[in-house]
Amino acid sequence: MSSGKLSDAFKSHPIFLHKQQPDDFSSLQELPKSYAWTSQLNEYPSFESLSCSESVPVIDLTDPNVVELVGHACKTWGMFQATNHGVPQKLVDDMESTVRSLFSLPPQQKLKAARLPDGFSGYGFHRISAFCEKLMWSESFTTVGSPLEHFRQLWPQDYTKFCCIAEEYEREMIRLAAKLMWLMLGSLGISKEDIKWAGPRGEFEDASAVLQFNSYPACPDPDRTIGLAQHTDSSLISIVHQSSNASGLQVFRQGEEEGRGWLMVPPVPGAFVINVGDFMHMLSNGLYQNVFHRAVVNRSQHRVSVACLYGPPENAQVSPLSKLLGPSCPPLYPPLTWNEYLGTKAKLHNKALESLRLCAPPN
């Protein structure tokens, strides 16, 4: 994916006109008012767990029943944790070390790779900041394609080493994403012949991929702020590595009134968190749930995560799969490209899907 093309959907968005960059969190002994959230933060309770049967599924990708397990998780949770995925653990550890090294650089050094007002790649706030009244206690760094240019600015002496790690990690994420796509689609009875934009070999050769690095520093007053506000991912799927030193990822669980709220997704050694994105929700005609999630912070641990946002080819027209439609199951969404959807998401954020829906989903 070219960063120029993708940025066209966002370049008029207010976040790119926002001149302020994240603070030097290590120097803040008290929570500034600009980070103090007073609304929405505690609208629903947070749970460490709901019950033994109510936790995000952990799925072994070598399980003989993996297709059924993945399909059930996508329908009921919109999220699962994948183990035995084939990505070398050393590469995952090296990628986390690279991310920690990046965010540990002095503020003036990180700003050398700051995201440009009309750009998509680089260092700065998370893009959803534009929709928040207060700042989020986090920093982000986005790479589209090779991070060579930015990494040369960050590490003039060592950029080659870090660049090789990031590029290899992205290749592994793309390979894993294609495998996960067919597990998800296979559960719906979809074959390679049903998706033209999957390519002649069904390997999604022209799929889009974005790496998003997130940093959540230790916070002096974690109960009054948020690391990353609630949102759904715009992608087909997202593959997330979260550091093992602290929990922070939460998923919103729609249950009975007493069980509705934010459920912690604790790190599982060697696992990736897999999120169903907006585009997979559309592709499945609403059968798979795009899931609201957020990140909270803590008082003592610096937590990081690495997300691969995996989407269709930039200009491929994507619509609900015809095999899933019928007289009682009309298409819920119109055909559109990922770039077109990103443009809508950049304006409407969490209301983007609702604005595109053609009819109410069946009960």
Coordinates of C-alpha atoms in Angstrom, one line a residue:
M1 CA 0.0 0.0 0.0
S2 CA 1.3 3.4 -0.8
S3 CA 1.2 5.9 2.0
G4 CA 0.3 8.7 -0.4
K5 CA -2.9 7.0 -1.6
L6 CA -4.0 6.0 1.8
S7 CA -3.4 9.4 3.2
D8 CA -5.8 11.0 0.6
A9 CA -8.7 9.6 2.7
F10 CA -7.4 11.3 5.8
K11 CA -5.5 14.4 4.7
S12 CA -8.4 16.8 5.4
H13 CA -9.1 15.2 8.8
P14 CA -8.7 17.6 11.8
I15 CA -6.1 15.3 13.5
F16 CA -3.6 16.1 10.8
L17 CA -4.1 19.8 11.4
H18 CA -3.5 19.3 15.1
K19 CA 0.0 20.8 15.7
Q20 CA 0.4 19.5 19.3
Q21 CA 2.5 16.3 19.8
P22 CA 2.3 13.9 22.7
D23 CA 3.9 15.2 25.9
D24 CA 7.1 13.9 27.6
F25 CA 5.1 11.5 29.9
S26 CA 8.1 10.7 32.0
S27 CA 8.3 14.3 33.2
L28 CA 4.6 14.5 34.3
Q29 CA 4.1 13.8 38.1
E30 CA 0.5 14.7 38.0
L31 CA -2.3 14.2 35.5
P32 CA -2.7 17.4 33.4
K33 CA -6.3 18.6 32.9
S34 CA -5.9 18.0 29.2
Y35 CA -5.7 14.3 29.9
A36 CA -8.5 14.1 32.6
W37 CA -11.5 12.4 31.2
T38 CA -14.8 13.2 32.9
S39 CA -17.4 11.5 30.6
Q40 CA -17.8 8.1 29.0
L41 CA -14.8 6.7 30.9
N42 CA -16.9 4.9 33.5
E43 CA -20.2 4.7 31.6
Y44 CA -20.0 0.9 31.9
P45 CA -18.1 -1.1 34.5
S46 CA -14.8 -2.8 33.9
F47 CA -14.3 -6.5 34.7
E48 CA -11.2 -8.5 35.2
S49 CA -13.3 -11.5 34.2
L50 CA -17.0 -12.3 33.9
S51 CA -17.0 -16.1 34.5
C52 CA -15.0 -19.1 33.4
S53 CA -17.2 -19.4 30.3
E54 CA -17.1 -15.7 29.6
S55 CA -13.6 -14.9 28.4
V56 CA -12.2 -14.1 25.0
P57 CA -11.6 -17.5 23.3
V58 CA -8.0 -18.8 23.0
I59 CA -7.7 -20.8 19.8
D60 CA -4.9 -23.2 18.9
L61 CA -4.5 -22.7 15.1
T62 CA -3.4 -26.4 14.8
D63 CA -6.6 -27.7 16.4
P64 CA -8.5 -30.0 14.1
N65 CA -11.7 -28.0 14.7
V66 CA -10.0 -24.7 14.2
V67 CA -12.4 -23.5 11.4
E68 CA -15.5 -24.0 13.5
L69 CA -13.8 -22.5 16.6
V70 CA -12.7 -19.4 14.7
G71 CA -16.1 -19.0 13.1
H72 CA -17.9 -19.2 16.5
A73 CA -15.5 -16.7 18.1
C74 CA -16.1 -14.2 15.2
K75 CA -19.9 -14.5 15.5
T76 CA -20.1 -14.3 19.3
W77 CA -17.1 -12.2 20.3
G78 CA -15.5 -10.5 17.3
M79 CA -12.2 -11.3 18.9
F80 CA -10.0 -14.3 19.9
Q81 CA -6.4 -15.0 20.9
A82 CA -4.5 -17.2 18.4
T83 CA -1.7 -19.6 19.6
N84 CA 0.5 -21.9 17.5
H85 CA 0.3 -19.4 14.7
G86 CA 3.8 -20.0 13.2
V87 CA 5.3 -16.6 13.8
P88 CA 8.8 -17.1 15.4
Q89 CA 8.7 -15.9 19.0
K90 CA 12.2 -14.3 18.6
L91 CA 10.8 -12.1 15.9
V92 CA 7.9 -11.0 18.1
D93 CA 10.4 -10.3 20.9
D94 CA 12.6 -8.3 18.6
M95 CA 9.7 -6.3 17.3
E96 CA 8.6 -5.4 20.9
S97 CA 12.2 -4.4 21.7
T98 CA 12.2 -2.2 18.6
V99 CA 9.0 -0.5 19.7
R100 CA 10.2 0.0 23.2
S101 CA 13.4 1.5 21.9
L102 CA 11.5 3.8 19.6
F103 CA 9.2 5.2 22.3
S104 CA 12.1 5.5 24.8
L105 CA 13.9 7.9 22.5
P106 CA 14.1 11.6 23.7
P107 CA 11.1 13.6 22.6
Q108 CA 13.1 15.8 20.3
Q109 CA 14.4 12.7 18.6
K110 CA 11.0 11.2 18.1
L111 CA 9.7 14.4 16.6
K112 CA 12.2 14.1 13.8
A113 CA 9.9 11.4 12.5
A114 CA 6.7 13.2 13.3
R115 CA 3.7 12.6 11.1
L116 CA 3.2 15.4 8.6
P117 CA -0.1 17.3 8.6
D118 CA -1.2 15.6 5.3
G119 CA 0.6 12.3 6.0
F120 CA -0.2 8.9 7.4
S121 CA 3.1 7.4 8.5
G122 CA 5.2 8.6 11.4
Y123 CA 5.1 9.6 15.1
G124 CA 2.3 11.4 16.9
F125 CA -1.2 11.0 18.5
H126 CA -3.4 8.1 17.5
R127 CA -5.7 9.2 14.7
I128 CA -8.9 8.9 16.7
S129 CA -7.7 11.7 18.9
A130 CA -9.6 14.1 16.7
F131 CA -12.8 12.7 18.0
C132 CA -11.9 13.0 21.7
E133 CA -12.5 16.0 23.9
K134 CA -9.5 15.1 26.0
L135 CA -6.0 13.8 25.1
M136 CA -5.2 10.1 25.5
W137 CA -2.3 8.9 27.6
S138 CA -0.5 7.3 24.7
E139 CA 1.8 7.8 21.8
S140 CA 1.6 6.1 18.4
F141 CA 3.8 5.4 15.4
T142 CA 2.4 4.2 12.0
T143 CA 4.3 2.6 9.2
V144 CA 2.9 1.9 5.7
G145 CA 5.4 -0.1 3.6
S146 CA 9.0 0.3 4.5
P147 CA 9.8 2.4 7.6
L148 CA 13.3 3.1 6.3
E149 CA 12.9 6.8 5.9
H150 CA 11.5 7.4 9.4
F151 CA 13.8 4.9 11.0
R152 CA 16.9 6.6 9.5
Q153 CA 15.7 9.8 11.2
L154 CA 15.2 8.0 14.6
W155 CA 18.3 5.9 14.6
P156 CA 20.9 7.4 12.3
Q157 CA 23.4 4.6 13.2
D158 CA 21.2 1.6 13.7
Y159 CA 18.3 2.1 11.4
T160 CA 19.1 -0.9 9.2
K161 CA 18.8 -3.4 12.0
F162 CA 15.4 -2.0 13.2
C163 CA 14.1 -1.7 9.6
C164 CA 14.9 -5.3 8.8
I165 CA 13.0 -6.4 12.0
A166 CA 9.9 -4.3 11.1
E167 CA 9.9 -5.5 7.5
E168 CA 10.2 -9.1 8.4
Y169 CA 7.5 -8.8 11.0
E170 CA 5.2 -7.2 8.5
R171 CA 5.8 -10.1 6.1
E172 CA 4.9 -12.6 8.8
M173 CA 1.8 -10.7 9.7
I174 CA 0.6 -10.7 6.0
R175 CA 1.2 -14.4 5.8
L176 CA -0.7 -15.0 9.0
A177 CA -3.5 -12.7 8.0
A178 CA -4.1 -14.6 4.8
K179 CA -4.3 -17.8 6.8
L180 CA -6.8 -16.3 9.3
M181 CA -8.9 -14.9 6.4
W182 CA -9.5 -18.3 5.0
L183 CA -10.2 -19.8 8.4
M184 CA -12.8 -17.1 9.0
L185 CA -14.3 -17.3 5.5
G186 CA -14.2 -21.1 5.4
S187 CA -16.5 -21.2 8.4
L188 CA -19.0 -19.3 6.3
G189 CA -18.7 -21.7 3.4
I190 CA -16.7 -19.3 1.3
S191 CA -14.1 -20.6 -1.2
K192 CA -11.3 -19.0 -3.1
E193 CA -13.6 -18.8 -6.2
D194 CA -16.0 -16.5 -4.4
I195 CA -13.6 -13.6 -3.8
K196 CA -12.1 -12.2 -7.0
W197 CA -9.9 -9.7 -5.2
A198 CA -8.2 -12.6 -3.3
G199 CA -6.1 -13.1 -6.5
P200 CA -5.7 -16.1 -8.8
R201 CA -4.1 -18.2 -6.1
G202 CA -6.4 -16.9 -3.3
E203 CA -3.5 -15.5 -1.3
F204 CA -4.6 -11.9 -1.2
E205 CA -1.4 -10.8 -2.9
D206 CA -2.5 -7.2 -3.2
A207 CA -3.9 -6.8 0.3
S208 CA -3.1 -3.7 2.3
A209 CA -1.3 -3.8 5.5
V210 CA -0.5 -1.1 8.1
L211 CA 1.7 -1.5 11.2
Q212 CA 0.6 0.6 14.2
F213 CA 2.9 0.8 17.3
N214 CA 1.3 2.0 20.5
S215 CA 2.9 3.1 23.7
Y216 CA 1.1 3.5 27.0
P217 CA 3.4 5.0 29.6
A218 CA 2.9 4.6 33.4
C219 CA 0.4 7.1 34.6
P220 CA 0.2 9.0 37.9
D221 CA -3.6 8.8 37.9
P222 CA -4.8 6.0 35.6
D223 CA -8.4 5.9 36.8
R224 CA -9.0 9.4 35.4
T225 CA -7.7 8.9 31.9
I226 CA -7.6 6.5 29.0
G227 CA -4.8 5.1 26.8
L228 CA -6.9 4.5 23.7
A229 CA -10.6 5.5 23.5
Q230 CA -13.2 3.0 22.4
H231 CA -13.3 2.2 18.7
T232 CA -13.6 -0.5 16.1
D233 CA -10.9 -1.2 13.6
S234 CA -11.5 -0.2 10.0
S235 CA -9.7 -3.3 8.7
L236 CA -10.7 -6.8 7.6
I237 CA -8.9 -8.1 10.6
S238 CA -6.3 -6.8 13.0
I239 CA -3.5 -8.9 14.5
V240 CA -2.3 -7.4 17.8
H241 CA 0.7 -8.3 19.9
Q242 CA 0.4 -6.9 23.4
S243 CA 3.3 -6.9 25.8
S244 CA 3.2 -9.4 28.6
N245 CA 4.2 -7.1 31.4
A246 CA 0.7 -5.7 32.0
S247 CA -2.9 -6.0 31.0
G248 CA -4.5 -3.0 29.3
L249 CA -6.6 -4.2 26.4
Q250 CA -10.4 -4.3 27.1
V251 CA -13.2 -5.5 24.9
F252 CA -16.8 -4.3 25.3
R253 CA -19.1 -7.3 26.1
Q254 CA -22.7 -7.0 25.2
G255 CA -24.6 -9.1 27.7
E256 CA -27.4 -8.8 30.1
E257 CA -27.5 -5.5 31.9
E258 CA -25.5 -6.7 34.9
G259 CA -22.9 -8.3 32.7
R260 CA -22.5 -5.5 30.2
G261 CA -19.2 -3.7 30.3
W262 CA -15.5 -3.7 29.6
L263 CA -13.7 -7.0 29.9
M264 CA -9.9 -7.2 30.3
V265 CA -8.1 -9.3 27.7
P266 CA -5.0 -10.5 29.6
P267 CA -1.9 -11.3 27.5
V268 CA -1.5 -15.0 26.7
P269 CA 2.2 -16.0 26.2
G270 CA 2.9 -16.5 22.6
A271 CA -0.6 -15.5 21.4
F272 CA -1.9 -12.7 19.1
V273 CA -5.2 -11.0 19.7
I274 CA -7.3 -11.2 16.5
N275 CA -10.0 -8.5 16.0
V276 CA -12.8 -8.6 13.5
G277 CA -12.7 -5.3 11.7
D278 CA -15.4 -3.2 10.1
F279 CA -14.7 -4.5 6.6
M280 CA -15.0 -8.2 7.7
H281 CA -18.3 -7.3 9.3
M282 CA -19.4 -5.9 6.0
L283 CA -18.0 -8.8 4.0
S284 CA -19.8 -11.3 6.2
N285 CA -23.0 -9.2 5.9
G286 CA -23.1 -8.7 9.6
L287 CA -22.5 -12.3 10.7
Y288 CA -19.1 -11.5 12.2
Q289 CA -19.0 -8.9 14.9
N290 CA -16.7 -5.9 14.6
V291 CA -15.8 -5.3 18.2
F292 CA -15.5 -2.2 20.3
H293 CA -12.2 -2.2 22.3
R294 CA -10.1 0.3 24.2
A295 CA -6.8 0.4 26.2
V296 CA -6.5 1.5 29.8
V297 CA -3.3 2.5 31.6
N298 CA -1.7 1.7 34.9
R299 CA 0.4 3.4 37.6
S300 CA 3.7 1.5 37.3
Q301 CA 4.2 -0.3 34.0
H302 CA 5.0 1.0 30.5
R303 CA 2.9 -1.2 28.2
V304 CA 3.3 -1.4 24.4
S305 CA 1.4 -3.1 21.6
V306 CA 1.9 -3.8 17.9
A307 CA -1.1 -4.0 15.6
C308 CA -1.2 -5.1 12.0
L309 CA -4.3 -3.6 10.3
Y310 CA -5.0 -5.9 7.3
G311 CA -7.3 -4.6 4.6
P312 CA -8.4 -5.5 1.0
P313 CA -6.5 -4.1 -2.0
E314 CA -6.8 -0.3 -2.0
N315 CA -9.2 0.0 -4.9
A316 CA -11.0 -3.3 -4.8
Q317 CA -14.8 -3.0 -4.7
V318 CA -15.8 -5.1 -1.6
S319 CA -19.4 -6.0 -0.8
P320 CA -21.3 -8.6 1.2
L321 CA -20.6 -12.0 -0.2
S322 CA -23.3 -13.2 -2.5
K323 CA -23.3 -16.7 -1.0
L324 CA -24.5 -15.2 2.3
L325 CA -27.4 -13.3 0.7
G326 CA -31.0 -14.3 0.0
P327 CA -34.6 -13.2 0.1
S328 CA -34.5 -13.0 3.9
C329 CA -30.9 -11.8 4.0
P330 CA -30.5 -8.7 1.8
P331 CA -27.1 -6.9 1.6
L332 CA -26.6 -4.7 4.7
Y333 CA -23.9 -2.5 3.0
P334 CA -23.2 -1.2 -0.5
P335 CA -20.0 -2.1 -2.5
L336 CA -17.1 0.2 -1.6
T337 CA -13.3 0.3 -1.5
W338 CA -11.3 0.5 1.6
N339 CA -10.1 4.0 0.7
E340 CA -13.7 5.1 0.3
Y341 CA -14.6 3.6 3.7
L342 CA -11.5 5.2 5.4
G343 CA -12.7 8.5 4.1
T344 CA -16.1 7.9 5.7
K345 CA -14.5 6.7 8.9
A346 CA -12.3 9.8 9.0
K347 CA -15.4 12.0 9.1
L348 CA -17.8 9.9 11.2
H349 CA -15.6 7.6 13.3
N350 CA -17.7 5.1 15.2
K351 CA -20.8 6.1 13.3
A352 CA -19.4 5.3 9.9
L353 CA -20.9 1.8 9.5
E354 CA -24.3 3.0 10.7
S355 CA -24.2 5.7 8.0
L356 CA -23.7 3.2 5.3
R357 CA -26.2 0.5 6.3
L358 CA -28.8 -0.1 3.7
C359 CA -31.3 -1.8 5.9
A360 CA -31.7 -3.1 9.5
P361 CA -30.0 -6.5 10.2
P362 CA -32.4 -9.4 10.6
N363 CA -33.3 -10.5 14.1

